[in-house]
Amino acid sequence: MLTVDTTRPVGPAGRVSRVETLALGTAWRDFSYVRVHTDEGLSGVGEITHPYRGRETAALAEAMASRHLIGADPFDVEEIWLRMYQGDFLRGGDVGGIVVSGIDQALHDIMGKALGVPAYRLTGGACRDRIRVYANGWYTGDREPGEFAARAKDVVARGYTALKFDPFGAGLGELSRAELRRSIDIVAAVREAVDVDIFIEGHARFAMPTATRLLRELEPYDVGWFEEPLPWTHIERYAELRRRAPMPISGGEHFHNRYEYARLFATGAVDIIQPDLSMAGGFTEVRKLAAQAEVHAMLVAPHNSNSPVCTTASVHATLGMPNFTILETFDGMLEDYVFQAVRGALPVVDGHIGLPTRPGLGIELVDEVFAEHPPTGGFWNMFAEGWEKRNRT
């Protein structure tokens, strides 16, 4: 089970023959990808972006190739997933979770191409005709209520029917009285400016007394959810906070597989889970997480702070989820050349993404554009003043 078996009959995609990684620099972060080739001339792509550890994810993906992928049949996704996870003793964690996720995406891309069908046809088909998305990353100016309101209006004018933002600046643990008032004033200004769904991001950084206070302060503004108000080191207290909350509590982007999610489900920590298709195990694992969420009467709103490749893969993955609600996207804040580099990524139109039609994920990486925009390895500190401007150092 934990070695590649090349004696079994091979499927229509052939066997994995080569694995490579590519990285693309942008103003905000570097995007990283894995491309898997087969001896039948097919190739599939997946996203392995880590905000700070691009070299590490690339190195692990290439090492995984020699240990678990070369000679494998791409259709054996369950076995390959287990081989990577168990064979490498991953036991969770961000770098391993991201690499397994990206490779799983690439294998589904190959399978779809081999069969001539979009990847979503392999993962439950479609429960809906399009995927509703919400905008994030749009508030990169000054942290002032008027600035947030003006930018929110611009997002809505582009057709989005929902948006998310973190109004809390560099707050960690507690907020001073002045910072709390400033944060709530920002929320109030956005709510007054736009009549759409708004979601509030907590970035898992408040102590219980502050999180509880924020529930009361946010209640008048018809918030769709409060995301990650507490650190996940205090997961048991999420359920306590959830019982007090006048709005849904969401979270889960930091977990990388069903084993890490087990405590979230066991404690009833959230109303809405937010697995990331490029962190939580790819198609193979996120489908299982969605099924478990349905058992617990939870909705699925996938996290997606990555590139249009992850957006497109997430659309394929969520089309067949009965308990899906909405998908995150940062695509509206990216440079035009990103879309040239990942040709075929699905576009956002009026706050939605339609049914894919091309085989697999429908994306090809354009090497020439990658060569023109190499990675920079920059860093931005979410706990530093002005982080929301996303100026890298």
Coordinates of C-alpha atoms in Angstrom, one line a residue:
M1 CA 0.0 0.0 0.0
L2 CA 2.8 2.5 0.8
T3 CA 4.9 1.8 -2.3
V4 CA 4.1 2.6 -6.0
D5 CA 2.7 -0.6 -7.7
T6 CA 3.6 -0.6 -11.4
T7 CA 2.3 -4.1 -12.0
R8 CA -1.4 -3.2 -11.9
P9 CA -3.2 -2.4 -15.1
V10 CA -2.8 1.3 -15.8
G11 CA -5.7 3.7 -16.6
P12 CA -6.2 6.1 -19.5
A13 CA -3.8 8.8 -18.1
G14 CA -0.8 6.5 -18.1
R15 CA 1.7 6.7 -15.3
V16 CA 3.3 9.8 -13.6
S17 CA 6.6 10.4 -15.3
R18 CA 7.8 13.8 -14.0
V19 CA 6.9 16.5 -11.5
E20 CA 8.0 20.1 -11.6
T21 CA 7.3 23.3 -9.6
L22 CA 7.0 26.9 -10.7
A23 CA 6.7 30.2 -8.8
L24 CA 5.3 33.6 -9.8
G25 CA 6.1 36.8 -8.0
T26 CA 3.4 39.4 -7.4
A27 CA 3.2 42.7 -5.4
W28 CA 1.6 41.0 -2.5
R29 CA 3.0 37.4 -2.4
D30 CA 4.6 34.7 -4.4
F31 CA 2.3 32.1 -6.0
S32 CA 3.6 28.5 -6.3
Y33 CA 2.4 25.6 -8.4
V34 CA 3.2 21.9 -9.1
R35 CA 2.8 20.4 -12.5
V36 CA 2.6 16.7 -12.9
H37 CA 3.3 14.9 -16.2
T38 CA 2.4 11.4 -17.4
D39 CA 4.0 9.1 -20.0
E40 CA 0.8 9.5 -22.1
G41 CA 1.7 13.2 -22.7
L42 CA -0.8 14.6 -20.2
S43 CA -0.1 17.2 -17.5
G44 CA -2.0 18.6 -14.5
V45 CA -1.5 21.6 -12.3
G46 CA -2.2 22.3 -8.7
E47 CA -1.5 25.2 -6.4
I48 CA 1.1 24.9 -3.6
T49 CA 1.2 28.5 -2.5
H50 CA 2.5 29.3 1.0
P51 CA 2.6 33.0 2.0
Y52 CA 6.2 32.7 3.4
R53 CA 7.5 29.2 2.6
G54 CA 7.5 28.9 -1.2
R55 CA 10.9 27.2 -1.4
E56 CA 9.9 24.7 1.2
T57 CA 6.7 23.6 -0.5
A58 CA 8.5 23.3 -3.8
A59 CA 11.3 21.2 -2.3
L60 CA 8.8 18.9 -0.6
A61 CA 6.7 18.5 -3.8
E62 CA 9.8 17.5 -5.7
A63 CA 10.8 15.1 -3.0
M64 CA 7.3 13.6 -2.9
A65 CA 7.6 12.9 -6.6
S66 CA 10.5 10.4 -6.2
R67 CA 9.0 8.8 -3.1
H68 CA 5.4 8.5 -4.0
L69 CA 4.4 9.6 -7.5
I70 CA 6.8 8.5 -10.3
G71 CA 5.2 5.4 -11.8
A72 CA 1.8 5.9 -10.1
D73 CA -1.5 5.9 -11.9
P74 CA -3.1 9.4 -11.4
F75 CA -6.5 7.8 -11.0
D76 CA -5.4 6.1 -7.8
V77 CA -5.9 9.3 -5.8
E78 CA -7.0 7.7 -2.5
E79 CA -3.9 5.5 -2.4
I80 CA -1.6 8.3 -3.5
W81 CA -3.0 10.6 -0.8
L82 CA -2.5 8.0 1.8
R83 CA 1.0 7.2 0.5
M84 CA 2.0 10.9 0.7
Y85 CA 0.5 11.5 4.1
Q86 CA 1.3 8.2 5.9
G87 CA 4.5 7.4 4.0
D88 CA 6.0 10.8 4.8
F89 CA 4.8 10.8 8.4
L90 CA 3.2 14.3 7.8
R91 CA 0.9 14.2 10.8
G92 CA -0.5 17.6 9.7
G93 CA 1.2 21.0 9.3
D94 CA 1.1 23.7 6.7
V95 CA 3.9 22.7 4.3
G96 CA 2.9 19.1 4.1
G97 CA -0.8 19.9 3.9
I98 CA -0.2 22.4 1.1
V99 CA 1.9 20.0 -1.0
V100 CA -0.5 17.1 -0.7
S101 CA -3.4 19.5 -1.6
G102 CA -1.6 20.8 -4.7
I103 CA -0.6 17.4 -6.0
D104 CA -4.2 16.1 -5.4
Q105 CA -5.5 19.0 -7.5
A106 CA -3.0 18.2 -10.3
L107 CA -4.1 14.5 -10.3
H108 CA -7.7 15.5 -10.7
D109 CA -6.7 17.8 -13.5
I110 CA -5.0 14.9 -15.3
M111 CA -8.0 12.6 -14.7
G112 CA -10.4 15.1 -16.2
K113 CA -8.2 15.6 -19.2
A114 CA -7.8 11.9 -19.7
L115 CA -11.6 11.4 -19.8
G116 CA -12.3 14.7 -21.6
V117 CA -14.5 16.1 -18.8
P118 CA -14.3 19.0 -16.3
A119 CA -12.9 17.9 -12.9
Y120 CA -16.2 18.6 -11.1
R121 CA -17.7 15.7 -13.0
L122 CA -15.3 13.4 -11.0
T123 CA -16.3 14.8 -7.6
G124 CA -20.1 14.6 -7.5
G125 CA -21.1 16.6 -10.5
A126 CA -23.1 19.8 -9.9
C127 CA -25.7 20.8 -7.4
R128 CA -26.0 24.3 -8.8
D129 CA -25.4 26.3 -12.0
R130 CA -22.8 28.7 -10.6
I131 CA -20.8 29.5 -7.6
R132 CA -21.3 32.7 -5.5
V133 CA -18.1 34.3 -4.4
Y134 CA -17.2 37.1 -2.0
A135 CA -14.4 39.6 -2.4
N136 CA -11.4 39.9 0.0
G137 CA -8.2 41.9 -0.2
W138 CA -10.0 45.0 -1.4
Y139 CA -9.2 47.2 1.6
T140 CA -5.5 48.1 1.0
G141 CA -5.7 51.8 1.8
D142 CA -5.7 53.8 5.0
R143 CA -7.5 52.2 7.9
E144 CA -10.2 54.9 8.2
P145 CA -14.0 54.4 8.1
G146 CA -14.4 56.7 5.0
E147 CA -11.7 54.9 3.1
F148 CA -13.2 51.5 3.8
A149 CA -16.7 52.7 2.8
A150 CA -15.5 54.1 -0.5
R151 CA -13.6 50.9 -1.4
A152 CA -16.5 48.8 -0.4
K153 CA -18.7 50.7 -2.8
D154 CA -16.2 50.1 -5.5
V155 CA -16.3 46.4 -4.9
V156 CA -20.1 46.2 -5.0
A157 CA -20.1 48.3 -8.2
R158 CA -18.0 45.5 -9.8
G159 CA -20.9 43.1 -9.2
Y160 CA -19.9 41.4 -5.9
T161 CA -22.8 40.7 -3.6
A162 CA -20.7 39.9 -0.5
L163 CA -17.3 41.1 0.9
K164 CA -15.1 40.3 3.9
F165 CA -12.6 42.5 5.8
D166 CA -10.6 42.7 8.9
P167 CA -11.3 46.1 10.6
F168 CA -9.0 45.4 13.6
G169 CA -5.6 46.6 12.4
A170 CA -2.7 45.1 14.3
G171 CA -4.8 44.2 17.3
L172 CA -3.7 41.0 19.2
G173 CA -5.3 39.5 22.3
E174 CA -6.9 42.8 23.4
L175 CA -7.9 46.1 21.8
S176 CA -7.6 49.4 23.4
R177 CA -10.8 51.4 23.8
A178 CA -9.7 53.7 21.0
E179 CA -8.8 50.9 18.7
L180 CA -12.1 49.1 19.4
R181 CA -14.1 52.2 18.6
R182 CA -12.1 52.7 15.4
S183 CA -12.7 49.1 14.4
I184 CA -16.4 49.2 15.0
D185 CA -16.7 52.6 13.2
I186 CA -15.1 51.0 10.2
V187 CA -17.7 48.2 10.2
A188 CA -20.5 50.8 10.7
A189 CA -19.2 52.8 7.7
V190 CA -19.1 49.8 5.5
R191 CA -22.6 48.7 6.5
E192 CA -24.0 52.1 5.8
A193 CA -22.2 52.3 2.4
V194 CA -23.3 48.9 1.0
D195 CA -26.4 46.7 1.2
V196 CA -24.7 43.4 0.7
D197 CA -23.5 40.5 2.9
I198 CA -20.5 41.5 5.0
F199 CA -18.2 39.1 6.8
I200 CA -15.8 40.1 9.6
E201 CA -12.4 38.5 9.8
G202 CA -10.8 38.0 13.2
H203 CA -7.6 36.2 12.1
A204 CA -7.7 34.0 15.2
R205 CA -6.1 36.6 17.5
F206 CA -8.4 37.7 20.3
A207 CA -8.6 36.6 23.9
M208 CA -12.0 35.4 25.1
P209 CA -13.1 38.7 26.9
T210 CA -12.3 40.8 23.8
A211 CA -14.0 38.3 21.4
T212 CA -17.1 38.3 23.6
R213 CA -17.1 42.1 23.7
L214 CA -16.8 42.2 19.9
L215 CA -19.9 40.0 19.5
R216 CA -22.0 42.6 21.2
E217 CA -20.4 45.5 19.3
L218 CA -20.9 43.8 15.9
E219 CA -24.5 42.8 16.5
P220 CA -26.2 45.9 15.1
Y221 CA -24.5 45.6 11.7
D222 CA -26.1 42.5 10.3
V223 CA -22.8 40.6 10.0
G224 CA -23.0 37.4 8.0
W225 CA -20.3 35.7 10.1
F226 CA -17.5 36.5 12.5
E227 CA -14.5 34.5 11.3
E228 CA -11.9 33.0 13.7
P229 CA -12.4 35.3 16.7
L230 CA -10.2 33.1 18.9
P231 CA -6.8 31.4 18.5
W232 CA -7.2 27.7 17.7
T233 CA -5.1 26.8 20.7
H234 CA -8.3 27.5 22.5
I235 CA -10.6 25.5 20.3
E236 CA -12.8 24.3 23.2
R237 CA -13.8 27.9 23.9
Y238 CA -15.1 28.4 20.4
A239 CA -18.3 26.5 21.3
E240 CA -18.8 28.7 24.4
L241 CA -18.4 31.8 22.3
R242 CA -20.7 30.4 19.6
R243 CA -23.5 29.9 22.1
R244 CA -23.2 33.7 22.9
A245 CA -23.0 34.8 19.3
P246 CA -25.8 36.7 17.6
M247 CA -24.2 35.8 14.2
P248 CA -22.7 32.6 12.8
I249 CA -19.1 31.8 13.8
S250 CA -16.8 30.4 11.0
G251 CA -13.3 29.0 10.8
G252 CA -11.1 26.1 9.9
E253 CA -8.6 27.4 7.3
H254 CA -5.7 26.5 9.5
F255 CA -6.5 22.8 9.6
H256 CA -5.0 20.5 6.9
N257 CA -6.9 17.2 7.0
R258 CA -9.8 15.3 8.6
Y259 CA -7.6 14.4 11.6
E260 CA -6.9 18.1 12.5
Y261 CA -10.6 18.9 11.9
A262 CA -11.7 16.1 14.3
R263 CA -11.6 18.4 17.4
L264 CA -13.5 21.2 15.5
F265 CA -16.3 18.8 14.8
A266 CA -16.2 17.1 18.2
T267 CA -16.5 20.4 20.0
G268 CA -19.1 22.0 17.7
A269 CA -16.7 24.9 17.4
V270 CA -18.3 26.7 14.4
D271 CA -21.4 27.1 12.3
I272 CA -19.4 27.3 9.0
I273 CA -16.2 25.4 8.2
Q274 CA -13.7 27.0 5.9
P275 CA -11.3 24.4 4.5
D276 CA -8.8 25.6 1.8
L277 CA -8.5 23.4 -1.3
S278 CA -4.8 24.2 -1.3
M279 CA -4.2 23.5 2.3
A280 CA -6.8 20.9 3.5
G281 CA -5.9 18.0 1.3
G282 CA -7.3 18.9 -2.1
F283 CA -10.4 17.4 -3.7
T284 CA -9.9 14.0 -2.1
E285 CA -9.9 15.4 1.5
V286 CA -12.2 18.5 1.3
R287 CA -15.1 16.3 0.0
K288 CA -14.8 14.3 3.2
L289 CA -14.7 17.4 5.3
A290 CA -17.8 18.7 3.6
A291 CA -19.6 15.4 4.3
Q292 CA -18.7 15.5 8.0
A293 CA -19.8 19.1 8.2
E294 CA -23.2 18.1 6.7
V295 CA -23.6 15.5 9.5
H296 CA -23.0 18.3 12.0
A297 CA -25.4 20.7 10.3
M298 CA -22.6 23.0 9.3
L299 CA -22.1 24.9 6.1
V300 CA -19.0 25.1 3.9
A301 CA -17.5 28.4 2.8
P302 CA -14.0 27.5 1.5
H303 CA -11.1 29.7 2.4
N304 CA -9.1 30.9 -0.7
S305 CA -6.5 33.6 -0.3
N306 CA -4.5 32.1 -3.1
S307 CA -4.3 32.6 -6.9
P308 CA -6.9 32.0 -9.6
V309 CA -5.7 28.4 -9.9
C310 CA -7.1 27.7 -6.4
T311 CA -10.2 29.7 -7.1
T312 CA -10.8 27.6 -10.2
A313 CA -10.1 24.3 -8.4
S314 CA -12.4 25.4 -5.6
V315 CA -15.2 26.0 -8.0
H316 CA -14.9 22.5 -9.3
A317 CA -14.8 21.1 -5.8
T318 CA -17.8 23.0 -4.5
L319 CA -20.2 22.5 -7.3
G320 CA -21.1 19.1 -5.9
M321 CA -21.3 20.1 -2.2
P322 CA -24.9 20.2 -1.0
N323 CA -24.0 22.3 2.0
F324 CA -21.8 24.8 0.2
T325 CA -22.7 28.5 0.8
I326 CA -20.0 30.9 -0.7
L327 CA -16.4 30.9 -1.9
E328 CA -13.7 33.5 -1.0
T329 CA -11.6 35.1 -3.8
F330 CA -8.8 37.6 -3.9
D331 CA -8.8 37.5 -7.8
G332 CA -10.1 41.1 -8.1
M333 CA -6.9 42.6 -6.5
L334 CA -4.3 40.7 -8.7
E335 CA -2.2 42.0 -11.5
D336 CA -3.3 41.2 -15.1
Y337 CA -0.2 39.2 -15.8
V338 CA -1.3 36.6 -13.1
F339 CA -4.2 35.6 -15.4
Q340 CA -1.8 35.5 -18.3
A341 CA 0.4 33.1 -16.4
V342 CA -2.5 30.8 -15.4
R343 CA -4.3 30.8 -18.7
G344 CA -7.8 29.4 -18.6
A345 CA -8.6 30.4 -14.9
L346 CA -12.4 30.9 -14.4
P347 CA -13.5 34.5 -14.3
V348 CA -15.7 36.2 -11.7
V349 CA -18.8 37.8 -13.4
D350 CA -21.2 39.7 -11.3
G351 CA -20.0 38.1 -8.1
H352 CA -20.4 34.5 -9.4
I353 CA -18.4 31.9 -11.4
G354 CA -20.2 29.8 -13.9
L355 CA -19.9 26.1 -14.8
P356 CA -16.5 25.1 -16.1
T357 CA -16.5 23.5 -19.6
R358 CA -12.9 22.6 -20.4
P359 CA -11.5 19.2 -19.4
G360 CA -9.7 18.9 -16.1
L361 CA -9.3 22.3 -14.4
G362 CA -9.0 23.9 -17.8
I363 CA -5.8 25.8 -16.8
E364 CA -2.4 25.8 -18.4
L365 CA 0.7 27.5 -16.9
V366 CA 2.5 29.8 -19.3
D367 CA 6.2 29.4 -18.5
E368 CA 7.2 32.5 -20.4
V369 CA 5.1 34.7 -18.0
F370 CA 6.6 33.0 -15.0
A371 CA 10.1 33.8 -16.3
E372 CA 9.2 37.5 -16.6
H373 CA 7.9 37.6 -13.0
P374 CA 10.2 35.6 -10.7
P375 CA 9.4 35.1 -7.0
T376 CA 10.7 37.7 -4.6
G377 CA 10.4 35.9 -1.3
G378 CA 8.9 39.0 0.4
F379 CA 7.2 39.0 3.8
W380 CA 4.3 41.0 5.3
N381 CA 3.6 40.8 9.0
M382 CA -0.1 40.6 9.9
F383 CA 0.5 41.7 13.4
A384 CA 2.4 44.9 12.5
E385 CA 0.8 48.3 12.1
G386 CA -0.5 48.9 8.6
W387 CA -0.5 45.2 7.6
E388 CA -3.7 45.6 5.7
K389 CA -1.9 47.6 3.0
R390 CA 0.1 44.4 2.3
N391 CA 3.3 46.1 1.6
R392 CA 6.0 43.4 1.5
T393 CA 9.5 43.8 3.0

